[in-house]
Amino acid sequence: MTSPLETATNLLICNSPIVSHNISVIRDKNTNAETFRAAVRRISQVLVNRAFENIPVEQKIVETPLMSTKADVIAPRAEFIIAPILRAGLIFSEVAMDILPVAKVHHIGLYRDEQTLNPFSYYNNLPKNYANPLETYVYIFDPMLATGGSAVAAVKLFTDLNIPQENITFISLIAAPEGVLRLSSEFGNIKILTGALDNHLNNAGYILPGLGDAGDRTFNT
Ligand code: PRP
Ligand code: URA
């Protein structure tokens, strides 16, 4: 019998050697914060480039020193939003800003209540509306997709502003099956990109094998 995860066709596990090697580094409990951040940057470069593969392009003519040639360039009419979930999504967003400097960055402040595991919203700087939602592309970054509560809350901020689900990509380092199923059952048409799909959550809502608390390991807290 096919599992619901296998039919979550919008899930892409991007486990290239660079990604899997660096995920082994960040999983290791003996990795310090500096090395952890460097490994997250390397993974982010692969995942961000992969996520940006759906960016709309249009053709223009470029004059080289020798002749004219056609080139695909990022469609100037499109708007791109990089949305890191605080705190641990910040490294991802730095990498994404370097790769796509025309993007706007809209931060989303969420933390999980340790008892209920429900997300608590403490900040966001999204606009009241997007001028052209159909041509707005959103990339939400959060290293851990655990219960999926934070991811669902973040995606909803954008669908409430009429961004089509097809224009939204959620990118994580590590995802739990529980989070993937929850996110894809609430938003069946968003794309989910992750570096690793882990086994399951423990009773405290942590991903196993996982890497522990991503925010604490990133910021040495
Ligand atoms: C972590 C992580 C996600 C969330 C995932 O953040 O960065 O945002 O948990 O869990 P969920 O899928 O069950 O919602 P945390 O709440 O620890 O905040 P922090 O980044 O500020 O440490
Ligand atoms: N948040 C984390 O930082 N780690 C987990 O394993 C789950 C949620």
mmCIF file of C-alpha atoms and ligand atoms in Angstrom:
data_model
loop_
_atom_site.group_PDB
_atom_site.id
_atom_site.type_symbol
_atom_site.label_atom_id
_atom_site.label_comp_id
_atom_site.label_asym_id
_atom_site.label_seq_id
_atom_site.Cartn_x
_atom_site.Cartn_y
_atom_site.Cartn_z
ATOM 1 C CA MET A 1 0.000 0.000 0.000
ATOM 2 C CA THR A 2 1.298 3.482 -0.849
ATOM 3 C CA SER A 3 1.844 5.711 2.162
ATOM 4 C CA PRO A 4 0.317 9.226 2.198
ATOM 5 C CA LEU A 5 3.881 10.590 2.252
ATOM 6 C CA GLU A 6 4.727 8.932 -1.046
ATOM 7 C CA THR A 7 1.689 10.550 -2.621
ATOM 8 C CA ALA A 8 2.647 13.983 -1.286
ATOM 9 C CA THR A 9 3.931 14.799 -4.761
ATOM 10 C CA ASN A 10 4.725 18.342 -3.748
ATOM 11 C CA LEU A 11 7.494 17.048 -1.423
ATOM 12 C CA LEU A 12 11.030 17.153 -2.781
ATOM 13 C CA ILE A 13 13.835 15.619 -0.700
ATOM 14 C CA CYS A 14 17.038 17.218 -1.908
ATOM 15 C CA ASN A 15 19.637 14.811 -0.501
ATOM 16 C CA SER A 16 22.667 15.509 -2.676
ATOM 17 C CA PRO A 17 26.091 14.516 -1.270
ATOM 18 C CA ILE A 18 26.790 18.128 -0.188
ATOM 19 C CA VAL A 19 23.469 18.239 1.645
ATOM 20 C CA SER A 20 23.736 14.828 3.302
ATOM 21 C CA HIS A 21 27.366 15.373 4.326
ATOM 22 C CA ASN A 22 26.572 18.705 5.967
ATOM 23 C CA ILE A 23 23.412 17.359 7.580
ATOM 24 C CA SER A 24 25.596 14.739 9.252
ATOM 25 C CA VAL A 25 27.718 17.623 10.607
ATOM 26 C CA ILE A 26 24.766 19.521 12.077
ATOM 27 C CA ARG A 27 23.227 16.373 13.547
ATOM 28 C CA ASP A 28 26.407 15.677 15.544
ATOM 29 C CA LYS A 29 25.956 16.847 19.142
ATOM 30 C CA ASN A 30 29.684 17.672 19.335
ATOM 31 C CA THR A 31 29.516 20.234 16.489
ATOM 32 C CA ASN A 32 29.988 23.746 17.867
ATOM 33 C CA ALA A 33 27.849 26.743 16.851
ATOM 34 C CA GLU A 34 30.406 28.193 14.429
ATOM 35 C CA THR A 35 30.800 24.911 12.512
ATOM 36 C CA PHE A 36 27.041 24.345 12.715
ATOM 37 C CA ARG A 37 26.346 27.715 11.042
ATOM 38 C CA ALA A 38 28.932 27.076 8.314
ATOM 39 C CA ALA A 39 27.346 23.705 7.508
ATOM 40 C CA VAL A 40 23.855 25.241 7.465
ATOM 41 C CA ARG A 41 25.103 27.844 4.955
ATOM 42 C CA ARG A 42 26.435 25.110 2.665
ATOM 43 C CA ILE A 43 23.169 23.166 2.792
ATOM 44 C CA SER A 44 21.208 26.377 2.276
ATOM 45 C CA GLN A 45 23.103 27.148 -0.926
ATOM 46 C CA VAL A 46 21.979 23.868 -2.465
ATOM 47 C CA LEU A 47 18.382 24.056 -1.204
ATOM 48 C CA VAL A 48 17.926 27.726 -2.081
ATOM 49 C CA ASN A 49 19.196 27.208 -5.636
ATOM 50 C CA ARG A 50 16.860 24.256 -5.976
ATOM 51 C CA ALA A 51 13.919 26.258 -4.622
ATOM 52 C CA PHE A 52 14.614 29.095 -7.054
ATOM 53 C CA GLU A 53 14.430 26.760 -10.066
ATOM 54 C CA ASN A 54 10.767 27.730 -10.532
ATOM 55 C CA ILE A 55 11.487 31.454 -10.817
ATOM 56 C CA PRO A 56 9.759 32.851 -13.912
ATOM 57 C CA VAL A 57 12.078 34.075 -16.643
ATOM 58 C CA GLU A 58 11.699 35.987 -19.853
ATOM 59 C CA GLN A 59 13.899 36.340 -22.858
ATOM 60 C CA LYS A 60 15.919 39.404 -23.669
ATOM 61 C CA ILE A 61 18.624 40.251 -26.164
ATOM 62 C CA VAL A 62 22.117 40.818 -24.783
ATOM 63 C CA GLU A 63 24.908 42.454 -26.772
ATOM 64 C CA THR A 64 28.176 40.614 -26.170
ATOM 65 C CA PRO A 65 31.336 42.319 -27.488
ATOM 66 C CA LEU A 66 30.940 40.090 -30.569
ATOM 67 C CA MET A 67 27.222 39.760 -31.370
ATOM 68 C CA SER A 68 23.647 39.792 -30.101
ATOM 69 C CA THR A 69 22.337 36.732 -28.278
ATOM 70 C CA LYS A 70 19.146 35.673 -26.516
ATOM 71 C CA ALA A 71 19.236 35.199 -22.727
ATOM 72 C CA ASP A 72 16.701 34.098 -20.099
ATOM 73 C CA VAL A 73 16.541 36.673 -17.324
ATOM 74 C CA ILE A 74 14.470 36.840 -14.142
ATOM 75 C CA ALA A 75 11.069 38.225 -15.132
ATOM 76 C CA PRO A 76 11.135 41.889 -14.068
ATOM 77 C CA ARG A 77 7.346 41.900 -13.480
ATOM 78 C CA ALA A 78 7.578 39.195 -10.774
ATOM 79 C CA GLU A 79 7.982 39.971 -7.081
ATOM 80 C CA PHE A 80 9.963 37.650 -4.819
ATOM 81 C CA ILE A 81 9.534 37.341 -1.070
ATOM 82 C CA ILE A 82 12.084 35.642 1.166
ATOM 83 C CA ALA A 83 10.372 34.831 4.460
ATOM 84 C CA PRO A 84 12.572 33.471 7.261
ATOM 85 C CA ILE A 85 10.826 32.139 10.358
ATOM 86 C CA LEU A 86 12.685 33.545 13.367
ATOM 87 C CA ARG A 87 15.050 32.708 14.717
ATOM 88 C CA ALA A 88 16.601 29.770 12.975
ATOM 89 C CA GLY A 89 15.498 30.643 9.432
ATOM 90 C CA LEU A 90 17.831 33.641 9.354
ATOM 91 C CA ILE A 91 20.901 31.880 7.908
ATOM 92 C CA PHE A 92 18.824 30.535 5.040
ATOM 93 C CA SER A 93 17.556 34.027 4.285
ATOM 94 C CA GLU A 94 21.070 35.510 4.184
ATOM 95 C CA VAL A 95 22.046 32.908 1.579
ATOM 96 C CA ALA A 96 18.815 33.508 -0.368
ATOM 97 C CA MET A 97 19.322 37.298 -0.378
ATOM 98 C CA ASP A 98 22.795 36.879 -1.861
ATOM 99 C CA ILE A 99 21.471 34.636 -4.624
ATOM 100 C CA LEU A 100 18.353 36.685 -5.388
ATOM 101 C CA PRO A 101 19.148 40.286 -4.417
ATOM 102 C CA VAL A 102 15.952 41.701 -5.979
ATOM 103 C CA ALA A 103 13.827 39.812 -3.420
ATOM 104 C CA LYS A 104 12.160 41.509 -0.468
ATOM 105 C CA VAL A 105 12.620 39.979 2.969
ATOM 106 C CA HIS A 106 9.545 39.669 5.174
ATOM 107 C CA HIS A 107 10.400 38.258 8.609
ATOM 108 C CA ILE A 108 8.002 36.039 10.525
ATOM 109 C CA GLY A 109 8.415 35.800 14.309
ATOM 110 C CA LEU A 110 7.035 32.519 15.658
ATOM 111 C CA TYR A 111 7.975 30.263 18.521
ATOM 112 C CA ARG A 112 6.497 26.982 19.679
ATOM 113 C CA ASP A 113 4.979 26.797 23.114
ATOM 114 C CA GLU A 114 6.942 24.005 24.812
ATOM 115 C CA GLN A 115 3.851 22.495 26.459
ATOM 116 C CA THR A 116 1.169 22.744 23.784
ATOM 117 C CA LEU A 117 3.586 22.774 20.780
ATOM 118 C CA ASN A 118 1.318 25.425 19.255
ATOM 119 C CA PRO A 119 3.031 28.289 17.437
ATOM 120 C CA PHE A 120 2.917 31.719 19.082
ATOM 121 C CA SER A 121 3.191 34.698 16.758
ATOM 122 C CA TYR A 122 5.223 37.642 18.089
ATOM 123 C CA TYR A 123 6.185 39.567 14.940
ATOM 124 C CA ASN A 124 5.832 39.865 11.204
ATOM 125 C CA ASN A 125 6.540 42.659 8.773
ATOM 126 C CA LEU A 126 4.328 41.547 5.908
ATOM 127 C CA PRO A 127 2.516 44.333 4.060
ATOM 128 C CA LYS A 128 -1.296 44.704 4.318
ATOM 129 C CA ASN A 129 -1.519 43.423 0.760
ATOM 130 C CA TYR A 130 0.580 42.478 -2.250
ATOM 131 C CA ALA A 131 -0.021 44.595 -5.355
ATOM 132 C CA ASN A 132 0.097 41.633 -7.713
ATOM 133 C CA PRO A 133 -0.389 38.373 -5.769
ATOM 134 C CA LEU A 134 -0.511 36.177 -8.883
ATOM 135 C CA GLU A 135 3.016 37.262 -9.791
ATOM 136 C CA THR A 136 4.383 37.167 -6.255
ATOM 137 C CA TYR A 137 6.554 34.168 -5.340
ATOM 138 C CA VAL A 138 7.158 33.328 -1.695
ATOM 139 C CA TYR A 139 9.989 31.249 -0.207
ATOM 140 C CA ILE A 140 9.498 30.441 3.475
ATOM 141 C CA PHE A 141 12.610 29.263 5.300
ATOM 142 C CA ASP A 142 12.667 27.346 8.583
ATOM 143 C CA PRO A 143 15.249 24.629 9.366
ATOM 144 C CA MET A 144 12.843 22.322 11.179
ATOM 145 C CA LEU A 145 9.428 21.099 9.993
ATOM 146 C CA ALA A 146 8.321 19.193 13.105
ATOM 147 C CA THR A 147 4.594 19.140 13.965
ATOM 148 C CA GLY A 148 4.033 21.568 11.096
ATOM 149 C CA GLY A 149 2.243 24.091 13.330
ATOM 150 C CA SER A 150 4.722 26.909 12.625
ATOM 151 C CA ALA A 151 4.809 26.131 8.900
ATOM 152 C CA VAL A 152 1.010 26.147 8.596
ATOM 153 C CA ALA A 153 0.808 29.476 10.469
ATOM 154 C CA ALA A 154 3.478 30.996 8.204
ATOM 155 C CA VAL A 155 1.925 29.791 4.933
ATOM 156 C CA LYS A 156 -1.494 31.055 6.052
ATOM 157 C CA LEU A 157 -0.105 34.591 6.402
ATOM 158 C CA PHE A 158 0.516 34.583 2.651
ATOM 159 C CA THR A 159 -2.573 32.701 1.444
ATOM 160 C CA ASP A 160 -4.643 35.193 3.493
ATOM 161 C CA LEU A 161 -3.071 37.879 1.272
ATOM 162 C CA ASN A 162 -4.247 36.005 -1.845
ATOM 163 C CA ILE A 163 -0.888 34.509 -2.812
ATOM 164 C CA PRO A 164 -1.727 31.288 -4.702
ATOM 165 C CA GLN A 165 -0.457 28.129 -3.015
ATOM 166 C CA GLU A 166 1.366 27.243 -6.256
ATOM 167 C CA ASN A 167 3.575 30.325 -5.740
ATOM 168 C CA ILE A 168 4.674 29.287 -2.228
ATOM 169 C CA THR A 169 7.662 27.065 -1.407
ATOM 170 C CA PHE A 170 8.467 25.937 2.137
ATOM 171 C CA ILE A 171 12.132 25.014 2.637
ATOM 172 C CA SER A 172 13.579 23.138 5.615
ATOM 173 C CA LEU A 173 16.813 21.380 6.493
ATOM 174 C CA ILE A 174 15.048 18.468 8.185
ATOM 175 C CA ALA A 175 11.389 17.473 8.095
ATOM 176 C CA ALA A 176 9.356 14.975 10.090
ATOM 177 C CA PRO A 177 6.658 12.931 8.321
ATOM 178 C CA GLU A 178 4.089 14.384 10.742
ATOM 179 C CA GLY A 179 4.929 17.935 9.648
ATOM 180 C CA VAL A 180 4.954 17.131 5.938
ATOM 181 C CA LEU A 181 1.554 15.452 6.188
ATOM 182 C CA ARG A 182 0.030 18.299 8.177
ATOM 183 C CA LEU A 183 1.384 20.994 5.881
ATOM 184 C CA SER A 184 0.445 19.199 2.677
ATOM 185 C CA SER A 185 -3.010 18.297 3.963
ATOM 186 C CA GLU A 186 -3.742 21.959 4.823
ATOM 187 C CA PHE A 187 -2.074 23.369 1.709
ATOM 188 C CA GLY A 188 -2.079 20.692 -0.979
ATOM 189 C CA ASN A 189 -0.561 22.849 -3.687
ATOM 190 C CA ILE A 190 2.462 24.441 -2.026
ATOM 191 C CA LYS A 191 5.896 22.988 -2.673
ATOM 192 C CA ILE A 192 7.860 21.481 0.222
ATOM 193 C CA LEU A 193 11.601 21.152 -0.125
ATOM 194 C CA THR A 194 13.778 19.518 2.509
ATOM 195 C CA GLY A 195 17.314 18.219 2.924
ATOM 196 C CA ALA A 196 16.244 15.141 4.904
ATOM 197 C CA LEU A 197 13.045 13.364 5.844
ATOM 198 C CA ASP A 198 13.502 11.951 9.337
ATOM 199 C CA ASN A 199 11.706 9.159 11.187
ATOM 200 C CA HIS A 200 9.179 10.669 13.564
ATOM 201 C CA LEU A 201 8.648 13.064 16.490
ATOM 202 C CA ASN A 202 9.312 12.202 20.117
ATOM 203 C CA ASN A 203 6.782 12.950 22.877
ATOM 204 C CA ALA A 204 8.202 16.458 23.316
ATOM 205 C CA GLY A 205 7.702 17.242 19.614
ATOM 206 C CA TYR A 206 11.391 16.958 18.667
ATOM 207 C CA ILE A 207 12.398 15.375 15.383
ATOM 208 C CA LEU A 208 14.198 11.999 15.648
ATOM 209 C CA PRO A 209 17.023 11.597 14.893
ATOM 210 C CA GLY A 210 16.990 15.365 14.144
ATOM 211 C CA LEU A 211 19.574 17.753 15.514
ATOM 212 C CA GLY A 212 18.001 19.060 18.713
ATOM 213 C CA ASP A 213 16.876 22.691 18.957
ATOM 214 C CA ALA A 214 17.875 24.450 15.744
ATOM 215 C CA GLY A 215 17.678 27.973 17.204
ATOM 216 C CA ASP A 216 19.817 27.108 20.219
ATOM 217 C CA ARG A 217 22.417 25.286 18.134
ATOM 218 C CA THR A 218 22.620 28.131 15.597
ATOM 219 C CA PHE A 219 22.889 30.938 18.136
ATOM 220 C CA ASN A 220 24.782 29.119 20.900
ATOM 221 C CA THR A 221 22.035 29.728 23.465
HETATM 222 C C1 PRP B 1 11.600 25.721 15.960
HETATM 223 C C2 PRP B 1 11.861 25.687 14.458
HETATM 224 C C3 PRP B 1 10.488 25.894 13.885
HETATM 225 C C4 PRP B 1 9.607 25.188 14.878
HETATM 226 C C5 PRP B 1 9.185 23.888 14.256
HETATM 227 O O1 PRP B 1 11.481 27.016 16.374
HETATM 228 O O2 PRP B 1 12.798 26.630 14.035
HETATM 229 O O3 PRP B 1 10.125 27.247 13.764
HETATM 230 O O4 PRP B 1 10.387 24.970 16.056
HETATM 231 O O5 PRP B 1 8.284 23.203 15.053
HETATM 232 P P1 PRP B 1 6.805 22.869 14.606
HETATM 233 O O6 PRP B 1 6.856 22.319 13.219
HETATM 234 O O7 PRP B 1 6.356 21.873 15.620
HETATM 235 O O8 PRP B 1 5.989 24.146 14.668
HETATM 236 P P2 PRP B 1 11.318 27.436 17.920
HETATM 237 O O9 PRP B 1 9.872 27.510 18.283
HETATM 238 O O10 PRP B 1 12.166 26.534 18.759
HETATM 239 O O11 PRP B 1 11.841 28.930 17.938
HETATM 240 P P3 PRP B 1 13.337 29.510 17.837
HETATM 241 O O12 PRP B 1 13.776 29.343 16.396
HETATM 242 O O13 PRP B 1 13.186 30.931 18.198
HETATM 243 O O14 PRP B 1 14.214 28.720 18.779
HETATM 244 N N1 URA B 2 12.204 22.575 16.625
HETATM 245 C C1 URA B 2 13.531 22.292 16.670
HETATM 246 O O1 URA B 2 14.371 23.209 16.740
HETATM 247 N N2 URA B 2 13.912 21.000 16.663
HETATM 248 C C2 URA B 2 13.030 19.985 16.576
HETATM 249 O O2 URA B 2 13.453 18.822 16.548
HETATM 250 C C3 URA B 2 11.664 20.298 16.537
HETATM 251 C C4 URA B 2 11.280 21.594 16.546
#
